[in-house]
Structures are given as C-alpha cells and as structure tokens.
Coordinates of C-alpha atoms in Angstrom, one line a residue:
X28 CA -31.1 -13.8 4.7
X29 CA -27.4 -11.7 5.3
X30 CA -28.5 -7.5 6.3
X31 CA -26.9 -5.6 3.4
X32 CA -23.8 -3.4 4.6
X33 CA -24.1 -0.2 5.5
X34 CA -22.1 1.1 8.0
X35 CA -18.4 1.0 8.3
X36 CA -16.1 1.3 11.2
X37 CA -13.2 3.1 9.1
X38 CA -8.8 3.2 11.5
X39 CA -6.1 4.9 10.0
X40 CA -6.2 8.4 7.7
X41 CA -3.0 7.8 6.4
X42 CA -2.5 9.2 2.5
X43 CA -4.2 5.5 1.4
X44 CA -6.1 5.2 4.1
X45 CA -8.0 8.4 4.0
X46 CA -8.8 8.2 0.2
X47 CA -10.4 5.0 0.8
X48 CA -12.3 6.2 3.8
X49 CA -12.7 9.6 1.5
X50 CA -14.2 7.0 -1.7
X51 CA -16.5 4.6 1.1
X52 CA -18.1 8.1 2.1
X53 CA -18.7 9.2 -1.7
X54 CA -19.8 5.3 -2.6
X55 CA -22.5 6.3 0.7
X56 CA -21.1 3.7 3.2
X57 CA -21.8 5.1 6.9
X58 CA -17.9 6.3 8.0
X59 CA -16.8 6.3 11.4
X60 CA -13.7 7.1 11.8
X61 CA -10.6 6.8 14.4
X62 CA -7.1 7.7 13.4
X63 CA -4.4 7.6 15.8
X64 CA -3.1 11.1 14.8
X65 CA -5.7 13.5 15.6
X66 CA -7.6 15.8 13.2
X67 CA -6.7 13.7 10.6
X68 CA -10.5 12.7 9.9
X69 CA -11.9 16.4 9.8
X70 CA -11.7 16.6 6.3
X71 CA -14.0 13.7 5.8
X72 CA -16.1 14.6 9.2
X73 CA -17.1 18.1 7.2
X74 CA -18.2 15.6 4.2
X75 CA -20.3 13.7 7.0
X76 CA -18.9 10.9 8.5
X77 CA -19.3 11.3 12.3
X78 CA -14.7 10.7 13.9
X79 CA -14.9 8.4 16.8
X80 CA -13.0 9.3 20.1
X81 CA -11.2 5.9 19.8
X82 CA -10.8 2.7 19.0
X83 CA -13.6 1.2 20.6
X84 CA -16.2 3.3 19.1
X85 CA -15.6 3.1 16.2
X86 CA -15.9 -0.4 15.5
X87 CA -18.8 -0.4 18.3
X88 CA -21.7 -1.0 15.4
X89 CA -20.1 -1.0 12.6
X90 CA -20.5 -4.2 10.5
X91 CA -17.9 -4.1 8.9
X92 CA -14.6 -2.6 10.6
X93 CA -11.2 -1.5 8.1
X94 CA -8.6 -0.8 8.2
X95 CA -5.2 0.6 6.6
X96 CA -1.8 1.3 8.7
X97 CA 1.9 1.8 7.7
X98 CA 3.0 -1.9 8.6
X99 CA 3.1 -5.5 11.4
X100 CA 4.9 -3.5 14.4
X101 CA 0.9 -0.1 13.4
X102 CA -0.7 -3.9 13.3
X103 CA 0.4 -4.8 16.9
X104 CA -0.4 -2.2 18.2
X105 CA -4.0 -1.0 16.7
X106 CA -5.5 -4.6 16.2
X107 CA -3.2 -6.9 19.1
X108 CA -2.9 -4.1 21.4
X109 CA -4.6 -2.8 25.2
X110 CA -7.9 -1.0 23.4
X111 CA -7.1 -2.2 20.0
X112 CA -10.0 -3.3 17.8
X113 CA -10.0 -7.1 18.6
X114 CA -10.8 -6.7 21.5
X115 CA -13.7 -4.3 20.8
X116 CA -15.0 -6.6 17.7
X117 CA -18.1 -8.8 18.6
X118 CA -20.1 -11.9 17.0
X119 CA -20.8 -11.5 13.2
X120 CA -19.0 -8.5 12.4
X121 CA -16.7 -9.3 9.7
X122 CA -13.0 -6.8 9.5
X123 CA -10.7 -6.1 6.7
X124 CA -7.1 -5.1 6.4
X125 CA -6.1 -2.9 3.3
X126 CA -2.3 -3.0 5.4
X127 CA 1.1 -4.4 3.2
X128 CA 2.4 -6.3 6.1
X129 CA 3.9 -10.4 5.9
X130 CA 1.7 -12.8 4.9
X131 CA 1.5 -14.5 8.9
X132 CA 0.6 -10.7 11.1
X133 CA -2.2 -12.3 7.8
X134 CA -3.1 -15.2 9.5
X135 CA -2.3 -14.5 13.1
X136 CA -5.0 -11.8 12.5
X137 CA -7.7 -14.6 11.1
X138 CA -7.0 -17.1 13.5
X139 CA -7.7 -13.8 16.4
X140 CA -10.8 -13.1 14.7
X141 CA -12.2 -17.0 14.3
X142 CA -12.1 -16.9 17.8
X143 CA -14.6 -14.1 18.2
X144 CA -16.8 -15.6 16.1
X145 CA -15.2 -12.5 13.5
X146 CA -14.5 -12.7 9.5
X147 CA -11.5 -11.7 8.5
X148 CA -9.7 -10.7 4.6
X149 CA -6.2 -9.2 4.9
X150 CA -7.5 -6.8 1.5
X151 CA -3.8 -5.1 0.4
X152 CA -4.1 -2.7 -2.6
X153 CA -1.9 -1.3 -5.7
X154 CA -1.6 1.7 -6.1
X155 CA -0.8 6.0 -4.2
X156 CA -2.4 8.1 -3.5
X157 CA -4.3 9.1 -5.9
X158 CA -5.8 5.7 -7.2
X159 CA -6.9 5.6 -3.5
X160 CA -8.5 9.2 -4.1
X161 CA -10.6 8.5 -7.4
X162 CA -11.8 4.8 -6.3
X163 CA -9.3 3.5 -8.8
X164 CA -6.8 1.0 -6.6
X165 CA -5.8 -3.1 -7.3
X166 CA -7.3 -5.1 -4.4
X167 CA -6.0 -7.7 -3.1
X168 CA -8.1 -10.7 -0.8
X169 CA -6.9 -13.8 0.9
X170 CA -10.1 -15.3 3.0
X171 CA -12.7 -17.2 2.9
X172 CA -14.8 -16.7 -0.4
X173 CA -18.1 -16.5 0.9
X174 CA -16.5 -13.0 3.1
X175 CA -15.2 -12.0 -0.2
X176 CA -18.4 -12.3 -2.2
X177 CA -20.1 -10.4 1.0
X178 CA -18.6 -7.7 1.1
X179 CA -17.6 -7.3 -2.8
X180 CA -19.1 -4.1 -3.2
X181 CA -17.4 -2.6 -1.0
X182 CA -14.0 -3.4 -2.3
X183 CA -16.1 -2.9 -6.1
X184 CA -16.0 1.0 -4.5
X185 CA -13.0 1.4 -3.8
X186 CA -11.0 -0.2 -7.0
X187 CA -10.2 -0.4 -10.7
X188 CA -9.7 -4.6 -9.9
X189 CA -10.8 -7.4 -7.3
X190 CA -8.2 -10.3 -7.1
X191 CA -9.4 -13.0 -5.2
X192 CA -5.9 -15.0 -3.8
X193 CA -7.1 -17.7 -1.8
X194 CA -7.3 -18.6 1.7
X195 CA -6.2 -16.0 4.3
X196 CA -2.6 -14.0 4.2
X197 CA -2.5 -16.0 -0.2
X198 CA -4.0 -11.4 -0.5
X199 CA -0.9 -10.3 2.0
X200 CA 1.6 -12.9 0.0
X201 CA 0.4 -11.6 -3.5
X202 CA 1.0 -7.7 -2.3
X203 CA 4.4 -8.6 -1.1
X204 CA 5.1 -10.2 -4.7
X205 CA 3.3 -7.1 -6.8
X206 CA 5.8 -4.8 -4.7
X207 CA 9.4 -6.9 -5.6
X208 CA 8.8 -6.1 -8.8
X209 CA 8.1 -2.2 -8.2
X210 CA 11.1 -2.2 -6.5
X211 CA 12.6 -4.1 -9.8
X212 CA 11.2 -1.3 -12.0
X213 CA 12.5 1.6 -9.8
X214 CA 16.0 0.8 -10.3
X215 CA 15.7 -0.5 -13.4
X216 CA 14.5 2.9 -14.5
X217 CA 16.9 4.5 -12.2
X218 CA 20.0 2.7 -13.5
X219 CA 18.8 3.1 -16.6
X220 CA 18.3 7.2 -16.5
X221 CA 21.6 7.1 -14.9
X222 CA 23.7 5.8 -17.7
X223 CA 21.9 7.7 -20.5
X224 CA 23.0 10.6 -18.8
X225 CA 26.3 9.6 -18.6
X226 CA 26.3 8.7 -22.0
X227 CA 24.7 12.2 -23.1
X228 CA 21.2 10.9 -24.0
X229 CA 18.4 13.9 -23.7
X230 CA 16.0 12.5 -21.2
X231 CA 13.1 13.8 -22.5
X232 CA 14.7 11.0 -26.2
X233 CA 14.9 8.3 -23.7
X234 CA 11.3 8.3 -22.0
X235 CA 9.8 9.2 -25.5
X236 CA 11.3 5.5 -26.3
X237 CA 10.5 3.4 -23.0
X238 CA 6.8 5.0 -24.3
X239 CA 6.5 2.9 -26.8
X240 CA 8.7 -0.1 -26.6
X241 CA 7.1 -3.9 -25.5
X242 CA 8.9 -3.3 -22.4
X243 CA 7.2 0.1 -21.4
X244 CA 4.9 0.8 -18.2
X245 CA 3.1 3.0 -16.8
X246 CA 6.2 3.6 -13.7
X247 CA 8.2 3.7 -16.7
X248 CA 6.9 6.2 -17.6
X249 CA 5.1 8.1 -14.8
X250 CA 8.7 7.6 -12.5
X251 CA 10.7 8.7 -15.5
X252 CA 8.7 12.1 -16.1
X253 CA 8.5 13.5 -12.5
X254 CA 11.7 12.2 -11.8
X255 CA 13.6 14.4 -14.8
X256 CA 11.7 17.5 -13.2
X257 CA 13.1 16.3 -9.8
X258 CA 9.9 15.9 -8.7
X259 CA 9.8 13.7 -5.6
X260 CA 6.8 15.4 -4.4
X261 CA 5.4 11.2 -2.0
X262 CA 2.3 9.5 -3.0
X263 CA 4.5 6.3 -2.0
X264 CA 6.8 7.3 1.1
X265 CA 10.7 5.7 0.4
X266 CA 11.2 4.8 3.5
X267 CA 7.9 2.4 3.1
X268 CA 9.4 1.5 0.4
X269 CA 12.3 -0.3 2.6
X270 CA 10.3 -2.4 5.2
X271 CA 8.2 -3.7 2.0
X272 CA 12.1 -4.9 1.6
X273 CA 12.2 -5.7 4.4
X274 CA 8.8 -7.2 4.0
X275 CA 9.8 -9.2 0.8
X276 CA 13.3 -10.4 2.2
X277 CA 11.8 -12.0 5.1
X278 CA 9.2 -13.8 3.3
X279 CA 11.9 -14.8 0.3
X280 CA 13.8 -16.4 3.4
X281 CA 11.4 -18.2 5.0
X282 CA 10.3 -20.5 1.1
X283 CA 13.6 -20.2 0.8
X284 CA 13.4 -18.5 -2.3
X285 CA 15.9 -17.1 -4.6
X286 CA 15.9 -13.3 -5.1
X287 CA 19.0 -12.4 -5.7
X288 CA 17.7 -8.5 -7.6
X289 CA 15.8 -7.6 -4.5
X290 CA 18.7 -8.4 -1.8
X291 CA 20.4 -6.0 -3.9
X292 CA 17.9 -3.4 -4.6
X293 CA 17.2 -3.3 -1.2
X294 CA 20.7 -1.2 -0.4
X295 CA 19.7 1.0 -3.0
X296 CA 17.1 1.6 -1.1
X297 CA 18.6 1.5 2.0
X298 CA 21.5 4.2 0.8
X299 CA 19.1 6.9 0.3
X300 CA 17.3 6.8 2.9
X301 CA 20.2 7.1 5.2
X302 CA 21.0 9.9 2.9
X303 CA 17.4 11.5 4.7
X304 CA 15.1 11.6 1.4
X305 CA 12.4 8.7 3.4
X306 CA 10.2 11.1 3.0
X307 CA 9.7 11.6 0.2
X308 CA 8.2 9.9 -2.9
X309 CA 9.7 6.4 -4.0
X310 CA 11.7 7.2 -7.1
X311 CA 14.4 8.5 -4.6
X312 CA 15.9 5.9 -4.4
X313 CA 16.9 6.8 -7.6
X314 CA 18.7 9.7 -6.7
X315 CA 21.8 7.1 -4.9
X316 CA 22.1 6.0 -8.0
X317 CA 22.9 9.5 -9.2
X318 CA 24.9 9.8 -6.2
X319 CA 27.0 6.5 -7.6
X320 CA 27.2 7.8 -11.3
X321 CA 28.1 11.8 -10.2
X322 CA 25.4 12.6 -12.2
X323 CA 22.3 14.2 -12.1
X324 CA 18.9 13.6 -14.3
X325 CA 16.9 16.3 -15.5
X326 CA 15.7 18.2 -18.4
X327 CA 18.3 20.6 -19.9
X328 CA 16.7 23.2 -20.9
X329 CA 14.0 22.9 -18.1
X330 CA 11.9 25.8 -19.0

C-alpha cells in the first residue's frame, strides 16, 4: 500500500517557485526549501517551512522532490551538476519538475532518475505570479500514469486544472505549444493597438470591443488594460518569453514543423530585450512595435 505523501523538498523560489511553495504550505504539506539565492525562502520559513543548507539536505527524507527553475541550463546545474538533485535522490522518491524546458531535457531527466529507481514527472504550468500564489495554475504532466495518479493531490493543490498529456516529455511539449499561443497573442495585441493608435482610436474604446467579441481572451483584456496604463511590472518576465521562443524554435526544427509567425515574433521579443526591457513583463515586447510605429499606446485622458 502506498504511503501518504506529506514531506516535500522544494527547490527554486523565484516568482513561480515561491508562489507554488507557499500554496503547498497552505495546503498543509511539510516543506523543506532550498534556493540558489540566499534568503529567498525567508518569508516561507516564517510560515513554517524549513530551510535547507544545500540540495542534499532539501532532498533527504522527502517523499517528493519538486523544483521550479529558470531554464535548461539551471536544470543542468541544479539537477545534473555536482551536489545536484540527481546525486541526492534515492530509490522510492518521486521528482516533479515544474520548469519550462525542451522535451528532450525532460526525457533525459526521466532516464537518469529511473536508473536510480526514482520516479519522475515533467509538470510545467501555465499561469504567472498571481496564479502561482493562489493555487490557480494550469498543470501539464508527462510521465507514468500511475505516478501522476499518486501525486494528483499535490497537483490539485496548486492548480485550477490538471492535464495528463502522456509519457515523459509530453508535459513539456504541451507547454511549448501553449507558449506559442501566448507569444502570438501578445504580438497580435501589440500590432492591433499600435494600428488603432495610429488610426486615432481611443485605446479604451478598442479594449471595450476586444472584451466582448468572439476572439476575446484573458491575455487581450488583461494585458491590454495594463498596456494602456503603461504598467509593465513583471508577472512573467520578457527574458523568459525569449527563452521560451528559442525553445519553441528548436523544438519545431527537431520535428520539421512550420512556425513562420513565431520566427517573426521572436525578432520582436529579441529587439525588446536588447532595448533593456528583459526584466519587465512579457508585454514589454509591444514597446518594440511602438518604436517601429512611432506611437505609444496609452490612455487619452489618464486620471
């Protein structure tokens, strides 16, 4: 009989990881935390989590090890590197990776853990700061179905919905498919709002139309409202969107799948990052389109 999962070793406490860890604390899990950045977990420790001095201390004794890192290079360092997760885990543990990575990275992780008798799921998520902090993410999972079923309570605790996509790497594949849509919507919003501004339309009036049409979406309405207020505070940093665009390009090339629009969109993102806006919200890519159009989308009569 499988024992109940209570103890989680959680690694990576950035915007997303910190929010997910906080949600798991609220759900009653016993968390031991480690981050590459000192004191990042201090607020969670005040709430009852335990701080580990290194990765090994975070992993030892955990039923499940979770990590939410920035990219494939971070996986190389934190998982496969000296003193990393792979060297610390032991037979019978389960590892969950929330990081957005290339599917091949997820498959490599699965194979390495399997060699040690450790189960693994790639579980990237859709959502940003607010969803991570409130348990409102949308979770994608790749790996063995029986492992997915066993950790389902953890996934339910951090999410609005959970989607099992198939074998290892399929969760990561779905994340890149979804982020293609995200990048495309941001580009479409930017092009549309720049065009509307040059045409003399009131941006607020434009957004009121976008909110009710059959092509409405939370990205168009939410990001659009922030855009006209010139609010680019980061929920999902532009530099991470560029990372994802590069991953999408590599993934599509691996499969010989056409992505002509994303190739062009990546240039917009790259231009905005090169302007120094990489730490701003992903919507800051629209500022590169504004430069090309020589206009700025903003409220006509701000209060």
